């Protein structure tokens, strides 16, 4: 039997098994066609990829650099890079950043060197003017040199000598000698000058203390029911609030401050915080007058917190009466961290109630208390107001009126605080002494028979040219004061 287009594959039980040849040929054709299609698709994909890469490169080279600058990119969506990309650093960019940082450091060093060189040149010119008898030019040149290099011991020492021998200002000269020794303790000339003028300065300070005590005694001799004294106290109360908040930047004038305290009526155009600062200080002063001034006993942390609660209570009730929990920065001074505040405040209160502190002259004791508290800076806000209130509480307990620090002298006030941070607290104590004596003069003038009102504190003659200083009894006491901080 003939089987067309078939082949015999094998036999089964004697029966032949055939496979058609056509089916086998058709399968081969299909397989070959599939292979051709796959190859063509693969080749086409490669061609598309090559053409796309070529076009992209051509676009970048010819169009990206010619993109118009006025094109608006605000609507372009820029995806966030993947996590892997965030961990990849460009070594070249990092090197460039480091090189830039080093360049800035070199520029700063070069700038300092230039300033020092200019300062020394100004110093030599000042010395020449001094020898030539041209004192006014010499003063300007000395001041210019100190401004350019405030920590250069030679400049500070020479300026001190000029102040001592030419200007007859021994106290200021001694301060510059002390500053020179602060930056270079083994500076021979400054050390000799400082030791030579120390006794003179202490004697002048003691005389000032005696003068302040005499004025305090004269004020204490006036009866409390004296109408002029009552009027002076009331006026000084408003002026104290006005200048104290003004030091912190409050823009209320004296009349507006008085109106807010007396009537509690808001002033148009002024912020709520400015109103609350005045009301808070008024509340704190009333608290001190009612509870702390006449109280016999030690000053506690609770007393300081109560003062601060009222100072800041109207402005920030959450922070009022609580120590800060974050680090703060005050100009060039970096106060202690929040973790050290409780310990430092406990040490501060121990010093406040120590026999050594209490036996100091009240003005020196009050000024040091002010400086120590503001140096710790225990609160997030209101440190200056609280420190000034504590200082005035100590002074009032000793029979002095509350000191008024004029808002126009806040630059001098802060400057002396900065000098105290460098190691010499005496200029700040002397500044507080000047304010104390000036306040006493105001009360005595207001209660004299020729007076009809308290003179305005906005006058330019608040601080006369005559030097008013306060004594620092022992150098060891000053050292101990800074050790406590």
Coordinates of C-alpha atoms in Angstrom, one line a residue:
X1 CA 0.0 0.0 0.0
X2 CA 1.4 3.3 -1.0
X3 CA 1.3 6.2 1.4
X4 CA 2.0 9.4 -0.6
X5 CA 4.3 12.0 1.0
X6 CA 4.7 9.8 4.1
X7 CA 7.6 8.1 5.6
X8 CA 7.9 5.0 7.8
X9 CA 9.0 6.0 11.2
X10 CA 8.8 2.7 13.2
X11 CA 6.6 -0.4 13.5
X12 CA 4.3 -1.2 16.4
X13 CA 3.1 -4.8 17.0
X14 CA 4.0 -5.5 13.4
X15 CA 2.0 -2.5 12.2
X16 CA 3.9 0.2 10.4
X17 CA 3.6 3.8 11.8
X18 CA 3.8 6.7 9.3
X19 CA 4.3 10.4 9.8
X20 CA 3.3 12.8 7.1
X21 CA 6.1 14.7 5.6
X22 CA 4.0 17.8 4.9
X23 CA 3.4 18.3 8.6
X24 CA 7.0 18.1 9.3
X25 CA 7.9 20.6 6.6
X26 CA 5.2 23.0 7.7
X27 CA 6.5 23.0 11.3
X28 CA 10.0 23.8 10.0
X29 CA 8.7 26.8 8.1
X30 CA 6.9 28.2 11.1
X31 CA 9.9 27.9 13.3
X32 CA 12.1 29.6 10.8
X33 CA 9.5 32.5 10.4
X34 CA 9.4 33.0 14.2
X35 CA 13.1 33.2 14.4
X36 CA 13.2 35.8 11.7
X37 CA 10.5 37.9 13.4
X38 CA 12.3 37.8 16.8
X39 CA 15.6 38.8 15.1
X40 CA 13.9 41.7 13.3
X41 CA 12.3 43.0 16.5
X42 CA 15.6 42.8 18.4
X43 CA 17.4 44.6 15.6
X44 CA 14.7 47.2 15.4
X45 CA 15.0 47.8 19.2
X46 CA 18.7 48.3 18.9
X47 CA 18.3 50.7 16.1
X48 CA 15.7 52.7 18.0
X49 CA 18.0 52.9 21.1
X50 CA 21.0 54.0 19.0
X51 CA 19.0 56.7 17.2
X52 CA 17.5 57.9 20.5
X53 CA 20.9 58.2 22.2
X54 CA 22.2 60.0 19.2
X55 CA 19.3 62.5 19.1
X56 CA 19.6 63.1 22.9
X57 CA 23.2 63.9 22.6
X58 CA 22.7 66.1 19.6
X59 CA 19.9 68.0 21.5
X60 CA 22.1 68.5 24.6
X61 CA 25.0 69.7 22.6
X62 CA 23.1 72.1 20.3
X63 CA 20.1 73.2 22.2
X64 CA 20.7 73.1 25.9
X65 CA 23.4 75.8 25.7
X66 CA 21.2 78.0 23.5
X67 CA 18.2 77.8 25.9
X68 CA 16.8 81.3 26.3
X69 CA 17.4 82.8 29.8
X70 CA 13.9 84.1 30.1
X71 CA 12.4 80.7 30.0
X72 CA 10.0 80.1 33.0
X73 CA 10.9 77.1 35.1
X74 CA 8.2 77.5 37.7
X75 CA 6.1 74.8 36.2
X76 CA 8.9 72.3 35.6
X77 CA 8.5 69.3 37.9
X78 CA 11.8 68.3 39.3
X79 CA 11.6 64.8 41.0
X80 CA 13.2 64.1 44.3
X81 CA 16.4 62.0 43.7
X82 CA 16.2 58.4 44.8
X83 CA 17.7 57.2 48.1
X84 CA 20.8 55.9 46.4
X85 CA 21.4 59.2 44.7
X86 CA 21.1 61.0 48.1
X87 CA 24.1 59.0 49.4
X88 CA 26.4 59.7 46.5
X89 CA 28.9 62.6 46.8
X90 CA 30.7 64.3 44.0
X91 CA 34.3 64.3 45.0
X92 CA 35.1 67.2 42.7
X93 CA 32.3 69.3 44.3
X94 CA 33.5 68.4 47.8
X95 CA 37.0 69.3 47.0
X96 CA 35.8 72.6 45.6
X97 CA 33.8 73.4 48.7
X98 CA 36.8 72.6 50.9
X99 CA 39.0 74.8 48.8
X100 CA 36.4 77.6 49.0
X101 CA 36.3 77.2 52.8
X102 CA 40.1 77.4 53.1
X103 CA 40.1 80.4 50.9
X104 CA 37.6 82.2 53.2
X105 CA 39.9 81.2 56.2
X106 CA 42.9 82.6 54.4
X107 CA 41.0 85.8 53.6
X108 CA 39.9 86.2 57.2
X109 CA 43.5 85.7 58.5
X110 CA 44.7 88.1 55.9
X111 CA 42.1 90.6 56.9
X112 CA 43.1 90.4 60.5
X113 CA 46.7 90.8 59.6
X114 CA 45.8 93.9 57.6
X115 CA 43.8 95.4 60.4
X116 CA 46.6 94.7 62.9
X117 CA 49.1 96.3 60.6
X118 CA 46.9 99.3 60.1
X119 CA 46.3 99.5 63.9
X120 CA 50.1 99.5 64.6
X121 CA 50.6 102.2 62.0
X122 CA 47.9 104.3 63.7
X123 CA 49.6 103.6 67.1
X124 CA 53.0 104.9 65.8
X125 CA 51.3 108.0 64.4
X126 CA 49.5 108.5 67.7
X127 CA 52.7 108.3 69.6
X128 CA 54.3 110.9 67.2
X129 CA 51.3 113.2 67.7
X130 CA 51.6 112.8 71.5
X131 CA 55.3 113.8 71.4
X132 CA 54.4 116.8 69.2
X133 CA 51.8 117.9 71.6
X134 CA 48.9 117.4 69.3
X135 CA 46.6 115.7 71.8
X136 CA 43.4 115.8 69.9
X137 CA 44.8 114.0 66.9
X138 CA 46.6 111.6 69.2
X139 CA 43.3 110.7 70.9
X140 CA 41.6 109.9 67.5
X141 CA 44.6 107.8 66.3
X142 CA 44.7 105.9 69.6
X143 CA 40.9 105.2 69.4
X144 CA 41.3 104.1 65.8
X145 CA 44.0 101.7 66.7
X146 CA 42.0 100.2 69.6
X147 CA 39.0 99.8 67.3
X148 CA 41.0 98.0 64.7
X149 CA 42.9 95.7 67.2
X150 CA 40.9 95.7 70.5
X151 CA 42.9 92.7 71.8
X152 CA 46.4 93.9 71.0
X153 CA 48.2 94.3 74.4
X154 CA 50.8 96.8 73.2
X155 CA 48.1 99.1 71.8
X156 CA 46.0 98.8 74.9
X157 CA 49.0 99.5 77.2
X158 CA 50.1 102.6 75.2
X159 CA 46.6 104.0 75.1
X160 CA 46.4 103.5 78.9
X161 CA 49.7 105.4 79.4
X162 CA 48.3 108.2 77.2
X163 CA 45.2 108.4 79.3
X164 CA 47.1 108.3 82.5
X165 CA 49.8 110.9 81.8
X166 CA 48.1 113.1 79.2
X167 CA 44.4 113.0 80.1
X168 CA 44.9 112.4 83.9
X169 CA 42.3 109.6 83.8
X170 CA 44.0 107.1 86.0
X171 CA 40.9 104.9 86.4
X172 CA 40.4 104.5 82.6
X173 CA 44.1 103.9 82.2
X174 CA 44.0 101.2 84.8
X175 CA 41.1 99.5 82.9
X176 CA 43.2 99.4 79.7
X177 CA 46.1 98.0 81.6
X178 CA 43.8 95.3 82.9
X179 CA 42.5 94.5 79.4
X180 CA 46.1 94.2 78.1
X181 CA 46.9 91.8 80.9
X182 CA 43.8 89.8 80.1
X183 CA 45.0 89.1 76.6
X184 CA 48.7 88.8 77.6
X185 CA 49.1 88.1 81.4
X186 CA 52.9 88.3 81.2
X187 CA 53.0 91.7 79.5
X188 CA 55.7 93.4 81.6
X189 CA 54.9 97.1 81.0
X190 CA 51.1 96.6 81.5
X191 CA 51.8 94.6 84.6
X192 CA 54.0 97.4 86.1
X193 CA 51.5 100.0 85.1
X194 CA 48.5 98.1 86.5
X195 CA 50.3 97.5 89.9
X196 CA 51.3 101.2 90.1
X197 CA 47.8 102.6 89.5
X198 CA 45.9 100.0 91.5
X199 CA 46.2 101.8 94.8
X200 CA 45.3 105.1 93.3
X201 CA 42.2 103.6 91.7
X202 CA 41.1 101.9 94.9
X203 CA 41.4 105.2 96.8
X204 CA 39.4 107.1 94.2
X205 CA 36.7 104.4 94.2
X206 CA 36.4 104.6 98.0
X207 CA 36.0 108.3 97.9
X208 CA 33.2 107.9 95.4
X209 CA 31.5 105.3 97.7
X210 CA 31.7 107.8 100.5
X211 CA 30.1 110.5 98.4
X212 CA 27.3 108.1 97.4
X213 CA 26.6 107.1 101.0
X214 CA 26.4 110.7 102.0
X215 CA 23.8 111.4 99.4
X216 CA 21.9 108.3 100.4
X217 CA 21.9 109.4 104.1
X218 CA 20.7 112.9 103.1
X219 CA 17.8 111.3 101.2
X220 CA 17.0 109.0 104.1
X221 CA 16.7 112.0 106.4
X222 CA 13.8 113.4 104.4
X223 CA 10.4 112.3 106.0
X224 CA 8.4 109.8 104.1
X225 CA 5.4 112.1 104.2
X226 CA 7.2 114.9 102.4
X227 CA 5.1 115.9 99.5
X228 CA 8.0 116.6 97.2
X229 CA 9.5 113.2 98.0
X230 CA 6.2 111.4 97.3
X231 CA 6.0 113.2 94.0
X232 CA 9.6 112.4 93.2
X233 CA 9.1 108.7 94.0
X234 CA 6.0 108.5 91.8
X235 CA 7.7 110.2 88.9
X236 CA 10.8 108.0 89.3
X237 CA 8.6 105.0 89.2
X238 CA 7.2 105.8 85.7
X239 CA 10.7 106.8 84.5
X240 CA 12.1 103.6 85.8
X241 CA 9.6 101.5 83.8
X242 CA 10.0 103.7 80.7
X243 CA 13.8 103.4 80.6
X244 CA 14.0 99.8 81.6
X245 CA 11.7 98.6 78.8
X246 CA 13.3 101.1 76.5
X247 CA 16.7 99.5 76.9
X248 CA 15.1 96.3 75.5
X249 CA 13.7 98.2 72.5
X250 CA 10.3 99.3 73.6
X251 CA 9.2 102.4 71.6
X252 CA 6.7 103.9 74.1
X253 CA 7.5 107.4 75.3
X254 CA 7.3 108.5 78.9
X255 CA 3.8 109.9 78.6
X256 CA 2.5 106.7 77.0
X257 CA 4.1 104.6 79.6
X258 CA 2.5 106.6 82.4
X259 CA -0.9 106.4 80.7
X260 CA -0.7 102.6 80.3
X261 CA 0.3 102.1 83.9
X262 CA -2.3 104.5 85.3
X263 CA -5.3 103.9 83.0
X264 CA -4.6 100.5 81.4
X265 CA -5.9 102.0 78.2
X266 CA -4.1 100.9 75.0
X267 CA -2.1 103.3 72.9
X268 CA -2.9 103.4 69.2
X269 CA -0.2 102.2 66.8
X270 CA 1.7 100.3 69.4
X271 CA 2.1 96.5 69.6
X272 CA 0.5 94.3 72.2
X273 CA 3.9 93.1 73.3
X274 CA 5.0 96.6 74.1
X275 CA 1.9 97.1 76.2
X276 CA 2.5 93.8 78.0
X277 CA 6.2 94.6 78.7
X278 CA 5.1 97.7 80.5
X279 CA 2.3 96.0 82.4
X280 CA 4.7 93.1 83.3
X281 CA 7.4 95.4 84.7
X282 CA 4.7 97.3 86.7
X283 CA 3.5 94.0 88.2
X284 CA 7.0 92.9 89.0
X285 CA 7.9 96.2 90.7
X286 CA 4.7 96.2 92.8
X287 CA 5.5 92.6 93.8
X288 CA 9.0 93.6 95.0
X289 CA 7.8 96.6 96.8
X290 CA 5.0 94.7 98.6
X291 CA 6.9 91.5 99.5
X292 CA 10.7 91.5 99.1
X293 CA 12.0 95.0 100.0
X294 CA 11.0 94.9 103.6
X295 CA 11.4 91.2 104.1
X296 CA 14.2 90.0 106.4
X297 CA 15.8 86.8 105.2
X298 CA 17.7 85.3 102.3
X299 CA 17.0 85.6 98.6
X300 CA 15.8 82.3 97.1
X301 CA 15.4 80.9 93.6
X302 CA 11.7 81.1 94.1
X303 CA 11.9 84.9 94.6
X304 CA 13.8 85.3 91.3
X305 CA 11.3 83.1 89.5
X306 CA 8.4 85.1 91.0
X307 CA 9.9 88.3 89.7
X308 CA 10.4 86.7 86.2
X309 CA 6.8 85.4 86.2
X310 CA 5.5 88.9 86.5
X311 CA 8.1 90.4 84.0
X312 CA 7.2 87.9 81.3
X313 CA 3.7 86.8 82.4
X314 CA 1.8 89.2 80.1
X315 CA 4.1 88.7 77.1
X316 CA 4.7 84.9 77.4
X317 CA 2.9 83.2 80.2
X318 CA 4.3 79.8 79.2
X319 CA 7.9 80.8 79.6
X320 CA 7.3 83.2 82.6
X321 CA 8.8 81.8 85.8
X322 CA 10.6 78.9 84.1
X323 CA 14.2 78.3 83.2
X324 CA 15.0 78.0 79.5
X325 CA 15.2 74.6 77.9
X326 CA 17.2 75.5 74.9
X327 CA 20.6 77.1 74.2
X328 CA 20.6 80.8 73.5
X329 CA 23.2 83.2 72.1
X330 CA 23.7 86.8 73.3
X331 CA 25.9 88.7 70.9
X332 CA 29.5 87.4 71.5
X333 CA 28.5 85.8 74.7
X334 CA 27.4 82.1 74.8
X335 CA 25.5 81.5 78.0
X336 CA 25.7 78.1 79.8
X337 CA 23.7 75.2 78.4
X338 CA 20.2 74.5 79.7
X339 CA 21.4 71.4 81.5
X340 CA 23.7 73.6 83.8
X341 CA 21.2 76.3 84.7
X342 CA 19.7 74.7 87.8
X343 CA 23.2 74.0 89.3
X344 CA 24.4 77.5 88.4
X345 CA 21.4 79.2 89.9
X346 CA 21.8 77.2 93.1
X347 CA 25.4 78.4 93.2
X348 CA 24.3 81.9 92.4
X349 CA 21.8 82.0 95.3
X350 CA 24.4 80.6 97.7
X351 CA 26.7 83.4 96.7
X352 CA 23.8 86.0 97.1
X353 CA 23.3 84.9 100.7
X354 CA 26.9 84.4 101.6
X355 CA 28.5 86.5 104.2
X356 CA 31.2 87.6 101.7
X357 CA 28.6 89.0 99.4
X358 CA 26.4 90.6 102.1
X359 CA 29.4 92.4 103.6
X360 CA 30.2 94.1 100.3
X361 CA 29.2 97.6 99.7
X362 CA 25.5 97.5 98.6
X363 CA 26.3 99.1 95.2
X364 CA 29.0 96.6 94.4
X365 CA 26.9 93.8 95.7
X366 CA 23.9 94.8 93.6
X367 CA 26.0 95.3 90.5
X368 CA 27.7 91.9 90.8
X369 CA 24.3 90.3 91.4
X370 CA 23.0 91.9 88.2
X371 CA 26.0 90.8 86.2
X372 CA 26.1 87.2 87.5
X373 CA 22.4 86.6 86.8
X374 CA 22.5 88.1 83.3
X375 CA 25.7 86.1 82.6
X376 CA 24.0 82.8 83.5
X377 CA 21.0 84.0 81.3
X378 CA 18.6 81.5 82.9
X379 CA 15.5 82.5 81.0
X380 CA 14.6 82.5 77.3
X381 CA 13.6 86.2 77.6
X382 CA 13.4 88.9 80.2
X383 CA 16.9 88.3 81.6
X384 CA 18.0 91.9 81.6
X385 CA 14.8 93.2 83.2
X386 CA 14.9 90.5 85.8
X387 CA 18.5 91.2 86.6
X388 CA 17.9 95.0 86.9
X389 CA 15.0 94.4 89.2
X390 CA 17.1 92.1 91.4
X391 CA 19.8 94.7 91.5
X392 CA 17.3 97.4 92.5
X393 CA 15.7 95.2 95.2
X394 CA 19.2 94.8 96.8
X395 CA 19.7 98.6 96.6
X396 CA 16.3 99.4 98.1
X397 CA 16.9 97.0 100.9
X398 CA 20.0 99.0 101.7
X399 CA 18.2 102.3 101.6
X400 CA 19.0 103.4 98.0
X401 CA 16.3 104.4 95.5
X402 CA 15.9 102.1 92.5
X403 CA 18.6 102.9 90.0
X404 CA 17.5 104.2 86.6
X405 CA 19.7 103.2 83.7
X406 CA 19.0 105.6 80.9
X407 CA 17.8 104.0 77.7
X408 CA 20.1 106.4 75.7
X409 CA 23.1 104.8 77.5
X410 CA 22.2 101.2 76.6
X411 CA 25.2 101.0 74.3
X412 CA 27.5 101.9 77.2
X413 CA 25.6 99.5 79.4
X414 CA 26.0 96.6 77.1
X415 CA 29.6 97.5 76.4
X416 CA 30.5 97.3 80.1
X417 CA 28.7 93.9 80.3
X418 CA 30.9 92.7 77.4
X419 CA 34.1 94.0 79.1
X420 CA 33.0 92.1 82.2
X421 CA 32.7 88.9 80.2
X422 CA 36.4 89.3 79.3
X423 CA 37.4 89.3 83.0
X424 CA 37.2 92.9 84.3
X425 CA 33.8 93.6 86.0
X426 CA 35.0 96.9 87.5
X427 CA 33.9 99.1 84.6
X428 CA 30.4 97.7 84.9
X429 CA 30.3 98.3 88.7
X430 CA 31.5 101.9 88.1
X431 CA 28.8 102.4 85.6
X432 CA 26.1 101.2 88.0
X433 CA 27.6 103.5 90.6
X434 CA 27.3 106.5 88.2
X435 CA 23.6 105.6 87.7
X436 CA 23.1 105.3 91.4
X437 CA 24.6 108.6 92.2
X438 CA 22.7 110.2 89.3
X439 CA 19.4 108.8 90.7
X440 CA 20.2 110.1 94.1
X441 CA 21.0 113.6 92.6
X442 CA 17.6 113.6 91.0
X443 CA 15.8 112.8 94.2
X444 CA 17.7 115.4 96.2
X445 CA 17.1 118.0 93.5
X446 CA 13.4 117.2 93.4
X447 CA 13.0 117.5 97.1
X448 CA 15.0 120.8 97.5
X449 CA 13.2 124.0 98.1
X450 CA 14.1 125.3 94.7
X451 CA 12.5 122.4 92.9
X452 CA 9.1 122.1 91.4
X453 CA 9.4 118.9 89.4
X454 CA 11.8 116.0 88.7
X455 CA 14.1 116.9 85.8
X456 CA 13.7 115.0 82.6
X457 CA 16.1 112.1 82.1
X458 CA 16.4 112.8 78.4
X459 CA 18.8 115.6 79.0
X460 CA 22.4 115.2 77.6
X461 CA 24.0 116.1 81.0
X462 CA 23.0 112.8 82.6
X463 CA 26.6 111.9 83.0
X464 CA 29.0 114.8 83.6
X465 CA 32.6 114.7 82.6
X466 CA 33.7 114.2 86.2
X467 CA 34.6 110.6 86.9
X468 CA 32.4 108.7 89.2
X469 CA 33.6 105.3 90.3
X470 CA 33.0 102.6 92.8
X471 CA 35.5 100.7 94.8
X472 CA 36.5 97.1 94.4
X473 CA 37.8 96.3 97.8
X474 CA 40.0 93.2 97.0
X475 CA 41.2 91.7 93.8
X476 CA 40.6 88.2 95.4
X477 CA 36.9 89.0 95.8
X478 CA 36.7 89.8 92.1
X479 CA 38.4 86.5 91.2
X480 CA 36.0 84.6 93.5
X481 CA 33.1 86.3 91.8
X482 CA 34.1 85.0 88.4
X483 CA 34.9 81.6 89.8
X484 CA 31.3 81.3 91.0
X485 CA 30.0 81.8 87.4

